[in-house]
């Protein structure tokens, strides 16, 4: 990056918010897994949409490449700079508007963390329907940019289903507001809000969002159901879906649970540890009755069942599921594949995945867990070197053979960019590239992420 560009950025943001100090830059230059890193020319911290706009205009003038970054918890390298790019840290845009109880909506700055938004909404008996383990750090802007899913998709859908309006600075250098009023019905042309959701910082920098909220449940019941195979667990899904109180269905395998037990130094509530355990969340007033109906319908024995009816107990059971990513990370650098399978292939995938990885990475540790009711599994592989593409390739290859998706909820980032054409097809990718060149004509927004280079 040219000195003149940094000088212009300083004159827009002030010296304090254009950071070149390597120690301060460092946490912005590596992703959560440690698999992706790069040396940024600078980290800039705009404090308003107008300042983001000016940053984009400076970048256009000088041909500077920008990497939008929120909480940097994304797992596909999309927020990690490639050498020489400028990181745009959006966390100063954390303002939360008043909760609109009439509409059950709120306007949230892109830099607000999920936890801060939840505390704000819950004070009004409401909450954002999307929840995920990285809640204390992940930002609303990052969650929109990745169309994050999380644990409650089975009930409420992903981030796109919560997003009503957006404010964004496009790569063209235009500040666009689309339905920040949160109108529920607005059929007036192309869906810019939906398009920006899941665009991974390649079309625009999101500065504000208008979000739908749902009632915060008065009770949340957590239930562990142990099964002797993944096939049996999948077969229980229709019984689970029949309960209108259903809010989450998370799958854990025995090897993952043993890893977490080791990591936390705690014994799993079900002993012996079942081959496959589902963590089910039920909300509403009938949770306990519903849990009884469920246990009877699935035929799971009492010995293979654990129920938590209070918040502390439920949090204790959730710790098992949420402990998976950190327990894997404690073992070393993690290769992550986040995939969706058709429901009738989930069990085949599960029986074939360990061998598929063993073939390319002998002795690697493979941990599989995920959001079962969404057909979404997370495959974590520990052992291979950071630049070894084979483990993730082996997973994705199998996923495509079985008719699934190479990214369920984490996005494409740099990690899966080579797979986009195989997943979506040449003509669909060409259409996406056309959108990209219209909204980011100079290619300054997150080049190297999501789309293959235009031919
Ligand atoms: C322990 C753990 C558990 C997780 N669980 C889940 C889960 O259950 N479900 C799930 O979906 N994900 C999960 N994730 C992944 C991650 O938390 C989500 O992808 C989240 O949405 C990223 O938010 P972020 O603010 O950290 O974004 P970042 O990592 O900072 O950025 C992610 C992408 O969005 C772009 N971006 C960020 N902010 C903006 C903006 N304002 N405008 C435009 N582009 C932007 C970046 O350029 C990048 O491409 C988990 C991660 C961890 C570490």
CSV table of C-alpha atoms and ligand atoms in Angstrom, one decimal:
chain,number,residue,atom,x,y,z
A,1,UNK,CA,0.0,0.0,0.0
A,2,UNK,CA,1.3,3.4,-1.0
A,3,UNK,CA,2.2,5.9,1.7
A,4,UNK,CA,-0.3,8.4,0.0
A,5,UNK,CA,-3.1,5.9,0.7
A,6,UNK,CA,-2.2,5.6,4.4
A,7,UNK,CA,-1.9,9.4,4.6
A,8,UNK,CA,-5.4,9.8,3.2
A,9,UNK,CA,-6.8,7.2,5.6
A,10,UNK,CA,-5.2,9.1,8.5
A,11,UNK,CA,-6.7,12.3,7.4
A,12,UNK,CA,-10.2,10.7,7.2
A,13,UNK,CA,-10.0,8.7,10.5
A,14,UNK,CA,-7.3,10.4,12.5
A,15,UNK,CA,-3.9,8.8,13.4
A,16,UNK,CA,-5.4,6.9,16.3
A,17,UNK,CA,-7.6,4.8,14.1
A,18,UNK,CA,-5.1,3.8,11.4
A,19,UNK,CA,-2.9,1.2,13.0
A,20,UNK,CA,0.4,0.1,11.7
A,21,UNK,CA,2.0,-1.1,15.0
A,22,UNK,CA,2.6,-4.8,14.4
A,23,UNK,CA,1.7,-5.8,17.9
A,24,UNK,CA,-1.7,-4.2,17.7
A,25,UNK,CA,-2.2,-5.5,14.2
A,26,UNK,CA,-1.3,-9.1,15.2
A,27,UNK,CA,-4.6,-10.4,16.4
A,28,UNK,CA,-6.3,-9.1,13.2
A,29,UNK,CA,-3.8,-11.0,11.0
A,30,UNK,CA,-4.6,-14.6,12.0
A,31,UNK,CA,-7.9,-16.4,12.1
A,32,UNK,CA,-9.5,-18.3,15.0
A,33,UNK,CA,-8.1,-21.7,13.9
A,34,UNK,CA,-4.6,-20.4,13.3
A,35,UNK,CA,-4.8,-21.8,9.8
A,36,UNK,CA,-4.8,-18.5,7.9
A,37,UNK,CA,-2.6,-15.5,8.4
A,38,UNK,CA,-1.3,-12.6,6.4
A,39,UNK,CA,0.5,-9.3,7.0
A,40,UNK,CA,-1.9,-6.3,6.8
A,41,UNK,CA,-0.6,-2.9,5.5
A,42,UNK,CA,-2.8,-1.4,8.3
A,43,UNK,CA,-5.8,-2.0,10.4
A,44,UNK,CA,-8.4,0.9,10.2
A,45,UNK,CA,-11.2,1.5,12.7
A,46,UNK,CA,-14.0,3.7,11.2
A,47,UNK,CA,-16.5,5.0,13.8
A,48,UNK,CA,-19.4,5.7,11.5
A,49,UNK,CA,-21.0,4.7,8.2
A,50,UNK,CA,-19.8,8.0,6.8
A,51,UNK,CA,-16.2,7.1,7.8
A,52,UNK,CA,-16.6,3.6,6.2
A,53,UNK,CA,-17.7,5.4,3.0
A,54,UNK,CA,-14.6,7.6,3.1
A,55,UNK,CA,-12.4,4.6,3.6
A,56,UNK,CA,-13.9,2.9,0.6
A,57,UNK,CA,-13.4,6.0,-1.5
A,58,UNK,CA,-9.8,6.3,-0.5
A,59,UNK,CA,-9.3,2.6,-1.3
A,60,UNK,CA,-10.8,3.1,-4.7
A,61,UNK,CA,-8.6,6.1,-5.5
A,62,UNK,CA,-5.5,4.2,-4.5
A,63,UNK,CA,-6.4,0.7,-5.5
A,64,UNK,CA,-6.2,-0.5,-1.9
A,65,UNK,CA,-7.7,-3.9,-1.1
A,66,UNK,CA,-10.0,-4.0,2.0
A,67,UNK,CA,-10.8,-6.9,4.3
A,68,UNK,CA,-13.9,-6.2,6.4
A,69,UNK,CA,-13.5,-7.8,9.9
A,70,UNK,CA,-15.9,-8.1,12.8
A,71,UNK,CA,-15.2,-10.4,15.7
A,72,UNK,CA,-12.7,-12.5,13.5
A,73,UNK,CA,-14.4,-15.7,14.6
A,74,UNK,CA,-15.2,-16.9,11.1
A,75,UNK,CA,-13.8,-20.3,10.3
A,76,UNK,CA,-13.0,-20.1,6.6
A,77,UNK,CA,-10.3,-17.4,6.5
A,78,UNK,CA,-12.6,-14.7,5.0
A,79,UNK,CA,-11.7,-12.0,7.5
A,80,UNK,CA,-8.0,-12.7,7.5
A,81,UNK,CA,-5.9,-10.3,5.3
A,82,UNK,CA,-3.8,-11.5,2.5
A,83,UNK,CA,-0.4,-9.7,2.5
A,84,UNK,CA,-0.7,-6.0,1.9
A,85,UNK,CA,-4.4,-5.7,2.4
A,86,UNK,CA,-6.0,-3.3,4.8
A,87,UNK,CA,-8.2,-4.7,7.5
A,88,UNK,CA,-11.4,-2.7,8.2
A,89,UNK,CA,-12.2,-3.4,11.9
A,90,UNK,CA,-15.9,-2.6,12.3
A,91,UNK,CA,-16.3,-3.1,16.0
A,92,UNK,CA,-16.6,0.6,16.8
A,93,UNK,CA,-20.0,0.5,15.0
A,94,UNK,CA,-21.7,-1.1,17.9
A,95,UNK,CA,-24.6,1.2,18.6
A,96,UNK,CA,-27.9,-0.5,19.4
A,97,UNK,CA,-31.1,1.3,18.7
A,98,UNK,CA,-34.2,1.2,21.0
A,99,UNK,CA,-36.0,-2.2,21.0
A,100,UNK,CA,-39.2,-1.7,19.0
A,101,UNK,CA,-41.7,-3.8,21.0
A,102,UNK,CA,-44.6,-3.1,18.6
A,103,UNK,CA,-42.7,-4.6,15.7
A,104,UNK,CA,-40.4,-6.9,17.7
A,105,UNK,CA,-37.4,-5.4,15.9
A,106,UNK,CA,-34.2,-3.6,16.6
A,107,UNK,CA,-31.6,-1.7,14.6
A,108,UNK,CA,-28.1,-2.9,15.4
A,109,UNK,CA,-24.7,-1.6,14.4
A,110,UNK,CA,-22.6,-4.1,12.5
A,111,UNK,CA,-19.9,-4.1,15.2
A,112,UNK,CA,-22.3,-5.0,18.1
A,113,UNK,CA,-21.5,-8.5,19.5
A,114,UNK,CA,-24.3,-11.1,19.6
A,115,UNK,CA,-24.1,-11.2,23.4
A,116,UNK,CA,-24.6,-7.4,23.7
A,117,UNK,CA,-27.6,-7.5,21.4
A,118,UNK,CA,-29.1,-10.4,23.3
A,119,UNK,CA,-28.8,-8.6,26.6
A,120,UNK,CA,-30.4,-5.5,25.0
A,121,UNK,CA,-33.3,-7.5,23.6
A,122,UNK,CA,-33.9,-9.7,26.6
A,123,UNK,CA,-34.5,-6.7,28.8
A,124,UNK,CA,-37.7,-6.4,26.7
A,125,UNK,CA,-38.5,-10.1,26.8
A,126,UNK,CA,-37.2,-10.6,23.2
A,127,UNK,CA,-34.1,-12.1,21.6
A,128,UNK,CA,-32.4,-12.6,18.3
A,129,UNK,CA,-33.3,-16.1,17.1
A,130,UNK,CA,-29.8,-16.9,16.0
A,131,UNK,CA,-27.4,-18.2,18.7
A,132,UNK,CA,-23.9,-19.6,18.4
A,133,UNK,CA,-20.9,-20.6,20.5
A,134,UNK,CA,-18.8,-17.5,19.5
A,135,UNK,CA,-21.6,-15.2,20.8
A,136,UNK,CA,-19.3,-13.0,23.0
A,137,UNK,CA,-17.0,-12.1,20.1
A,138,UNK,CA,-18.9,-12.6,16.8
A,139,UNK,CA,-20.5,-9.4,15.5
A,140,UNK,CA,-23.9,-8.8,13.9
A,141,UNK,CA,-22.2,-7.6,10.7
A,142,UNK,CA,-20.1,-10.7,10.5
A,143,UNK,CA,-23.1,-12.9,11.2
A,144,UNK,CA,-25.0,-11.2,8.4
A,145,UNK,CA,-22.0,-11.3,6.0
A,146,UNK,CA,-21.7,-15.1,6.6
A,147,UNK,CA,-25.5,-15.8,6.9
A,148,UNK,CA,-24.7,-17.5,10.2
A,149,UNK,CA,-26.8,-20.4,11.3
A,150,UNK,CA,-26.2,-21.8,14.8
A,151,UNK,CA,-28.3,-23.8,17.1
A,152,UNK,CA,-31.8,-22.6,16.4
A,153,UNK,CA,-32.1,-22.8,12.7
A,154,UNK,CA,-34.5,-25.8,12.9
A,155,UNK,CA,-37.0,-23.4,14.6
A,156,UNK,CA,-36.2,-20.0,13.2
A,157,UNK,CA,-34.0,-20.2,10.1
A,158,UNK,CA,-30.5,-18.6,9.7
A,159,UNK,CA,-29.5,-15.0,9.9
A,160,UNK,CA,-31.1,-14.2,6.5
A,161,UNK,CA,-34.5,-15.1,8.0
A,162,UNK,CA,-34.0,-12.5,10.8
A,163,UNK,CA,-32.6,-9.7,8.6
A,164,UNK,CA,-35.2,-7.1,7.4
A,165,UNK,CA,-33.0,-4.1,6.5
A,166,UNK,CA,-29.5,-3.1,5.9
A,167,UNK,CA,-27.1,-0.1,5.6
A,168,UNK,CA,-24.1,-0.9,3.5
A,169,UNK,CA,-21.2,0.8,1.7
A,170,UNK,CA,-20.9,-0.9,-1.6
A,171,UNK,CA,-17.6,-1.3,-3.5
A,172,UNK,CA,-18.8,1.4,-5.8
A,173,UNK,CA,-18.4,3.8,-2.9
A,174,UNK,CA,-22.2,4.3,-2.5
A,175,UNK,CA,-23.9,4.3,0.9
A,176,UNK,CA,-27.1,2.3,0.4
A,177,UNK,CA,-29.9,2.0,2.9
A,178,UNK,CA,-32.5,-0.8,2.2
A,179,UNK,CA,-35.6,-1.1,4.5
A,180,UNK,CA,-34.0,0.1,7.7
A,181,UNK,CA,-37.6,0.9,8.7
A,182,UNK,CA,-38.1,-2.9,8.9
A,183,UNK,CA,-41.3,-2.9,6.8
A,184,UNK,CA,-42.5,-6.5,6.8
A,185,UNK,CA,-43.9,-6.2,3.2
A,186,UNK,CA,-41.9,-4.4,0.6
A,187,UNK,CA,-42.0,-5.9,-2.9
A,188,UNK,CA,-40.2,-3.1,-4.7
A,189,UNK,CA,-37.5,-4.8,-6.7
A,190,UNK,CA,-34.4,-6.8,-6.2
A,191,UNK,CA,-33.8,-8.1,-2.7
A,192,UNK,CA,-30.6,-6.2,-1.9
A,193,UNK,CA,-30.9,-7.2,1.8
A,194,UNK,CA,-30.9,-10.9,1.0
A,195,UNK,CA,-28.1,-10.5,-1.5
A,196,UNK,CA,-25.8,-8.8,1.0
A,197,UNK,CA,-26.5,-11.5,3.5
A,198,UNK,CA,-23.9,-14.2,2.9
A,199,UNK,CA,-21.8,-12.0,0.6
A,200,UNK,CA,-18.7,-12.4,2.9
A,201,UNK,CA,-17.5,-8.8,2.5
A,202,UNK,CA,-17.1,-9.1,-1.2
A,203,UNK,CA,-19.9,-6.7,-2.3
A,204,UNK,CA,-20.1,-4.1,0.4
A,205,UNK,CA,-19.3,-3.3,4.0
A,206,UNK,CA,-22.3,-3.6,6.2
A,207,UNK,CA,-22.7,-0.8,8.7
A,208,UNK,CA,-26.2,-1.3,10.2
A,209,UNK,CA,-28.9,-3.9,10.2
A,210,UNK,CA,-32.6,-4.1,11.1
A,211,UNK,CA,-33.4,-7.4,12.7
A,212,UNK,CA,-36.5,-9.3,13.6
A,213,UNK,CA,-36.7,-10.5,17.3
A,214,UNK,CA,-38.6,-13.4,18.8
A,215,UNK,CA,-40.0,-13.9,22.2
A,216,UNK,CA,-37.3,-15.0,24.7
A,217,UNK,CA,-38.7,-18.3,26.0
A,218,UNK,CA,-39.6,-18.4,29.7
A,219,UNK,CA,-38.2,-21.9,30.0
A,220,UNK,CA,-35.6,-23.8,28.1
A,221,UNK,CA,-35.3,-27.5,28.7
A,222,UNK,CA,-32.3,-29.5,27.6
A,223,UNK,CA,-32.5,-33.2,27.0
A,224,UNK,CA,-29.8,-35.7,26.2
A,225,UNK,CA,-30.9,-38.8,24.2
A,226,UNK,CA,-28.3,-41.6,23.7
A,227,UNK,CA,-28.5,-43.8,20.6
A,228,UNK,CA,-26.5,-46.9,19.6
A,229,UNK,CA,-25.9,-45.5,16.1
A,230,UNK,CA,-26.1,-42.3,14.0
A,231,UNK,CA,-28.7,-44.1,11.9
A,232,UNK,CA,-30.9,-44.5,15.0
A,233,UNK,CA,-30.4,-40.9,15.9
A,234,UNK,CA,-31.4,-39.7,12.4
A,235,UNK,CA,-34.5,-42.0,12.6
A,236,UNK,CA,-35.6,-40.1,15.7
A,237,UNK,CA,-35.9,-36.8,13.8
A,238,UNK,CA,-39.5,-37.2,12.8
A,239,UNK,CA,-40.5,-37.6,16.5
A,240,UNK,CA,-38.5,-34.5,17.4
A,241,UNK,CA,-39.9,-32.4,14.6
A,242,UNK,CA,-43.4,-33.4,15.7
A,243,UNK,CA,-42.9,-31.3,18.9
A,244,UNK,CA,-43.9,-27.7,18.4
A,245,UNK,CA,-41.6,-26.8,21.3
A,246,UNK,CA,-38.5,-28.0,19.4
A,247,UNK,CA,-35.7,-25.4,19.3
A,248,UNK,CA,-32.4,-27.3,18.8
A,249,UNK,CA,-31.1,-30.8,17.8
A,250,UNK,CA,-27.4,-31.1,18.2
A,251,UNK,CA,-25.5,-34.3,17.4
A,252,UNK,CA,-22.3,-35.6,19.2
A,253,UNK,CA,-20.4,-38.8,18.7
A,254,UNK,CA,-18.7,-40.8,21.4
A,255,UNK,CA,-15.2,-39.9,20.3
A,256,UNK,CA,-16.0,-36.2,20.5
A,257,UNK,CA,-17.7,-36.5,23.9
A,258,UNK,CA,-14.6,-38.4,25.2
A,259,UNK,CA,-12.4,-35.6,23.9
A,260,UNK,CA,-14.5,-32.9,25.7
A,261,UNK,CA,-14.6,-35.0,28.9
A,262,UNK,CA,-10.8,-35.1,28.8
A,263,UNK,CA,-10.6,-31.4,28.1
A,264,UNK,CA,-13.1,-30.3,30.8
A,265,UNK,CA,-12.1,-33.0,33.3
A,266,UNK,CA,-15.8,-34.0,33.8
A,267,UNK,CA,-17.7,-37.2,33.3
A,268,UNK,CA,-20.5,-37.3,30.7
A,269,UNK,CA,-23.9,-37.7,32.3
A,270,UNK,CA,-24.7,-40.8,30.2
A,271,UNK,CA,-22.5,-43.8,31.0
A,272,UNK,CA,-21.4,-45.8,29.1
A,273,UNK,CA,-21.1,-42.9,26.6
A,274,UNK,CA,-23.5,-43.7,23.8
A,275,UNK,CA,-22.2,-44.0,20.2
A,276,UNK,CA,-24.3,-41.0,19.3
A,277,UNK,CA,-26.0,-38.5,21.6
A,278,UNK,CA,-28.5,-35.9,20.6
A,279,UNK,CA,-28.8,-32.7,22.7
A,280,UNK,CA,-32.4,-31.5,22.2
A,281,UNK,CA,-33.7,-28.1,23.4
A,282,UNK,CA,-37.4,-27.6,24.0
A,283,UNK,CA,-38.9,-24.2,24.8
A,284,UNK,CA,-42.3,-23.0,26.1
A,285,UNK,CA,-44.4,-24.1,29.0
A,286,UNK,CA,-44.9,-27.7,28.2
A,287,UNK,CA,-41.2,-28.6,27.9
A,288,UNK,CA,-41.3,-31.3,30.6
A,289,UNK,CA,-44.4,-33.0,29.3
A,290,UNK,CA,-43.0,-32.8,25.8
A,291,UNK,CA,-39.7,-34.4,26.9
A,292,UNK,CA,-41.6,-37.3,28.3
A,293,UNK,CA,-43.6,-37.8,25.1
A,294,UNK,CA,-40.3,-37.6,23.1
A,295,UNK,CA,-38.5,-40.1,25.2
A,296,UNK,CA,-41.4,-42.5,24.8
A,297,UNK,CA,-41.7,-41.9,21.1
A,298,UNK,CA,-38.0,-42.5,20.3
A,299,UNK,CA,-37.9,-45.5,22.5
A,300,UNK,CA,-34.7,-44.4,24.2
A,301,UNK,CA,-34.2,-46.0,27.6
A,302,UNK,CA,-34.1,-44.1,30.9
A,303,UNK,CA,-30.5,-45.0,31.3
A,304,UNK,CA,-29.8,-43.2,28.0
A,305,UNK,CA,-31.6,-40.0,28.9
A,306,UNK,CA,-30.7,-36.9,30.9
A,307,UNK,CA,-33.0,-33.9,31.4
A,308,UNK,CA,-32.2,-30.4,32.7
A,309,UNK,CA,-35.2,-28.3,33.4
A,310,UNK,CA,-33.4,-25.2,34.9
A,311,UNK,CA,-31.1,-22.8,33.3
A,312,UNK,CA,-27.9,-23.9,35.1
A,313,UNK,CA,-28.6,-27.6,34.4
A,314,UNK,CA,-29.3,-26.8,30.7
A,315,UNK,CA,-26.1,-24.7,30.4
A,316,UNK,CA,-24.2,-27.7,31.9
A,317,UNK,CA,-25.5,-30.0,29.1
A,318,UNK,CA,-24.9,-27.4,26.4
A,319,UNK,CA,-21.3,-27.1,27.6
A,320,UNK,CA,-20.8,-30.6,26.1
A,321,UNK,CA,-21.8,-29.5,22.7
A,322,UNK,CA,-20.2,-26.1,22.8
A,323,UNK,CA,-17.0,-27.6,24.2
A,324,UNK,CA,-16.3,-29.5,21.0
A,325,UNK,CA,-14.6,-26.7,18.9
A,326,UNK,CA,-12.4,-25.7,21.8
A,327,UNK,CA,-11.5,-29.2,22.9
A,328,UNK,CA,-10.4,-30.0,19.3
A,329,UNK,CA,-8.5,-26.7,19.1
A,330,UNK,CA,-6.7,-27.6,22.4
A,331,UNK,CA,-5.3,-30.6,20.5
A,332,UNK,CA,-3.7,-28.6,17.7
A,333,UNK,CA,-4.4,-26.8,14.5
A,334,UNK,CA,-7.9,-27.7,13.3
A,335,UNK,CA,-9.0,-28.2,9.7
A,336,UNK,CA,-12.7,-27.5,9.5
A,337,UNK,CA,-15.3,-28.6,7.1
A,338,UNK,CA,-18.9,-27.5,7.7
A,339,UNK,CA,-21.2,-29.4,5.4
A,340,UNK,CA,-24.8,-30.2,4.7
A,341,UNK,CA,-26.0,-33.7,3.7
A,342,UNK,CA,-29.4,-34.8,2.5
A,343,UNK,CA,-31.0,-36.5,5.5
A,344,UNK,CA,-31.0,-39.9,3.9
A,345,UNK,CA,-27.2,-39.7,3.4
A,346,UNK,CA,-26.2,-38.5,6.9
A,347,UNK,CA,-25.6,-42.0,8.2
A,348,UNK,CA,-23.7,-43.1,5.1
A,349,UNK,CA,-21.5,-40.0,5.4
A,350,UNK,CA,-20.8,-40.8,9.0
A,351,UNK,CA,-19.8,-44.3,8.3
A,352,UNK,CA,-17.5,-43.3,5.4
A,353,UNK,CA,-15.9,-40.1,6.7
A,354,UNK,CA,-13.4,-41.5,9.1
A,355,UNK,CA,-11.9,-43.9,6.5
A,356,UNK,CA,-11.9,-41.1,3.9
A,357,UNK,CA,-9.8,-38.9,6.2
A,358,UNK,CA,-7.6,-41.8,7.4
A,359,UNK,CA,-6.6,-42.5,3.8
A,360,UNK,CA,-5.2,-39.0,3.2
A,361,UNK,CA,-4.1,-38.2,6.8
A,362,UNK,CA,-3.2,-41.4,8.6
A,363,UNK,CA,-3.4,-41.1,12.4
A,364,UNK,CA,-5.3,-37.7,12.3
A,365,UNK,CA,-7.9,-37.1,15.0
A,366,UNK,CA,-11.3,-36.7,13.4
A,367,UNK,CA,-14.2,-35.2,15.4
A,368,UNK,CA,-17.7,-35.0,13.9
A,369,UNK,CA,-20.6,-33.1,15.5
A,370,UNK,CA,-23.3,-30.7,14.3
A,371,UNK,CA,-26.8,-29.4,13.9
A,372,UNK,CA,-28.5,-32.6,13.0
A,373,UNK,CA,-31.9,-31.3,12.3
A,374,UNK,CA,-30.4,-29.1,9.6
A,375,UNK,CA,-28.5,-32.0,8.1
A,376,UNK,CA,-25.4,-29.9,9.0
A,377,UNK,CA,-22.3,-31.7,10.3
A,378,UNK,CA,-18.9,-30.1,11.3
A,379,UNK,CA,-15.9,-32.3,10.6
A,380,UNK,CA,-12.8,-31.3,12.6
A,381,UNK,CA,-9.5,-32.8,11.7
A,382,UNK,CA,-6.4,-32.3,13.9
A,383,UNK,CA,-3.0,-33.5,12.8
A,384,UNK,CA,-2.2,-32.5,9.3
A,385,UNK,CA,0.0,-29.4,8.6
A,386,UNK,CA,-1.8,-26.0,8.1
A,387,UNK,CA,-1.2,-26.0,4.3
A,388,UNK,CA,-2.3,-29.6,3.7
A,389,UNK,CA,-5.5,-29.3,1.7
A,390,UNK,CA,-6.2,-33.1,1.5
A,391,UNK,CA,-8.3,-33.6,4.7
A,392,UNK,CA,-10.9,-31.0,3.9
A,393,UNK,CA,-10.8,-32.0,0.2
A,394,UNK,CA,-11.6,-35.6,1.2
A,395,UNK,CA,-14.6,-34.4,3.2
A,396,UNK,CA,-15.9,-32.1,0.5
A,397,UNK,CA,-15.5,-34.7,-2.2
A,398,UNK,CA,-17.6,-37.2,-0.3
A,399,UNK,CA,-20.2,-34.5,0.4
A,400,UNK,CA,-20.6,-33.7,-3.3
A,401,UNK,CA,-20.8,-37.4,-4.2
A,402,UNK,CA,-23.7,-37.7,-1.7
A,403,UNK,CA,-25.5,-34.6,-3.0
A,404,UNK,CA,-24.7,-32.2,-0.2
A,405,UNK,CA,-23.3,-28.7,0.2
A,406,UNK,CA,-19.6,-27.9,0.8
A,407,UNK,CA,-20.6,-25.0,3.1
A,408,UNK,CA,-23.6,-25.1,5.4
A,409,UNK,CA,-23.2,-22.0,7.5
A,410,UNK,CA,-19.6,-20.8,7.7
A,411,UNK,CA,-19.4,-19.7,4.1
A,412,UNK,CA,-16.7,-20.1,1.4
A,413,UNK,CA,-14.0,-17.7,2.5
A,414,UNK,CA,-10.6,-18.7,1.2
A,415,UNK,CA,-10.9,-22.2,2.5
A,416,UNK,CA,-13.5,-23.5,0.0
A,417,UNK,CA,-13.0,-21.1,-2.9
A,418,UNK,CA,-11.8,-23.9,-5.2
A,419,UNK,CA,-15.1,-25.7,-4.6
A,420,UNK,CA,-17.6,-23.0,-5.6
A,421,UNK,CA,-17.8,-24.0,-9.3
A,422,UNK,CA,-18.2,-27.6,-8.5
A,423,UNK,CA,-20.9,-26.8,-6.1
A,424,UNK,CA,-22.9,-24.1,-7.9
A,425,UNK,CA,-22.0,-24.7,-11.6
A,426,UNK,CA,-20.2,-22.4,-14.1
A,427,UNK,CA,-23.3,-20.4,-15.1
A,428,UNK,CA,-24.4,-19.6,-11.6
A,429,UNK,CA,-20.8,-18.6,-10.7
A,430,UNK,CA,-20.6,-16.4,-13.8
A,431,UNK,CA,-23.9,-14.7,-12.6
A,432,UNK,CA,-22.3,-14.1,-9.2
A,433,UNK,CA,-19.2,-12.7,-10.8
A,434,UNK,CA,-21.4,-10.3,-12.8
A,435,UNK,CA,-23.0,-9.1,-9.6
A,436,UNK,CA,-19.5,-8.7,-8.0
A,437,UNK,CA,-18.2,-6.5,-10.9
A,438,UNK,CA,-21.3,-4.3,-10.8
A,439,UNK,CA,-21.2,-3.7,-7.0
A,440,UNK,CA,-17.4,-3.8,-6.6
A,441,UNK,CA,-16.1,-2.7,-10.0
A,442,UNK,CA,-12.5,-2.2,-8.9
A,443,UNK,CA,-12.4,-5.5,-7.0
A,444,UNK,CA,-11.2,-3.8,-3.8
A,445,UNK,CA,-13.5,-5.7,-1.4
A,446,UNK,CA,-12.1,-9.0,-0.1
A,447,UNK,CA,-10.5,-10.2,-3.3
A,448,UNK,CA,-9.4,-13.8,-2.9
A,449,UNK,CA,-12.6,-14.7,-0.9
A,450,UNK,CA,-15.6,-16.6,-2.1
A,451,UNK,CA,-15.4,-16.3,-5.9
A,452,UNK,CA,-12.7,-17.7,-8.1
A,453,UNK,CA,-10.7,-15.0,-10.0
A,454,UNK,CA,-12.6,-13.8,-13.0
A,455,UNK,CA,-11.3,-15.2,-16.3
B,1,LIG,C1,-16.4,-21.5,18.9
B,1,LIG,C2,-17.1,-21.1,17.6
B,1,LIG,C3,-18.4,-21.6,17.3
B,1,LIG,C4,-19.1,-21.2,16.2
B,1,LIG,N1,-20.3,-21.7,15.9
B,1,LIG,C5,-21.0,-21.3,14.8
B,1,LIG,C6,-22.3,-21.8,14.5
B,1,LIG,O1,-22.9,-22.5,15.3
B,1,LIG,N2,-22.9,-21.4,13.4
B,1,LIG,C7,-22.3,-20.5,12.5
B,1,LIG,O2,-22.9,-20.2,11.5
B,1,LIG,N3,-21.0,-20.1,12.7
B,1,LIG,C8,-20.4,-20.4,13.8
B,1,LIG,N4,-19.1,-20.0,14.1
B,1,LIG,C9,-18.4,-19.2,13.0
B,1,LIG,C10,-18.5,-17.6,13.3
B,1,LIG,O3,-18.8,-17.3,14.6
B,1,LIG,C11,-19.6,-17.0,12.4
B,1,LIG,O4,-19.2,-17.2,11.0
B,1,LIG,C12,-19.8,-15.5,12.6
B,1,LIG,O5,-20.9,-15.2,11.8
B,1,LIG,C13,-18.6,-14.7,12.3
B,1,LIG,O6,-18.8,-13.4,12.8
B,1,LIG,P1,-17.6,-12.4,13.0
B,1,LIG,O7,-18.1,-11.1,13.5
B,1,LIG,O8,-16.6,-13.0,13.9
B,1,LIG,O9,-17.1,-12.3,11.6
B,1,LIG,P2,-15.6,-12.3,11.0
B,1,LIG,O10,-14.9,-13.6,11.3
B,1,LIG,O11,-14.9,-11.0,11.4
B,1,LIG,O12,-15.9,-12.2,9.4
B,1,LIG,C14,-16.5,-13.2,8.7
B,1,LIG,C15,-16.7,-12.8,7.3
B,1,LIG,O13,-17.7,-11.7,7.2
B,1,LIG,C16,-17.0,-10.6,6.6
B,1,LIG,N5,-17.5,-9.4,7.4
B,1,LIG,C17,-17.4,-9.3,8.8
B,1,LIG,N6,-18.0,-8.1,9.1
B,1,LIG,C18,-18.5,-7.6,8.0
B,1,LIG,C19,-19.2,-6.4,7.7
B,1,LIG,N7,-19.6,-5.5,8.7
B,1,LIG,N8,-19.6,-6.1,6.4
B,1,LIG,C20,-19.2,-7.0,5.4
B,1,LIG,N9,-18.5,-8.1,5.7
B,1,LIG,C21,-18.2,-8.4,6.9
B,1,LIG,C22,-15.5,-10.8,6.7
B,1,LIG,O14,-14.9,-10.2,5.7
B,1,LIG,C23,-15.5,-12.3,6.5
B,1,LIG,O15,-15.6,-12.7,5.2
B,1,LIG,C24,-18.4,-20.4,15.2
B,1,LIG,C25,-17.1,-19.9,15.5
B,1,LIG,C26,-16.5,-20.3,16.6
B,1,LIG,C27,-15.1,-19.8,16.9
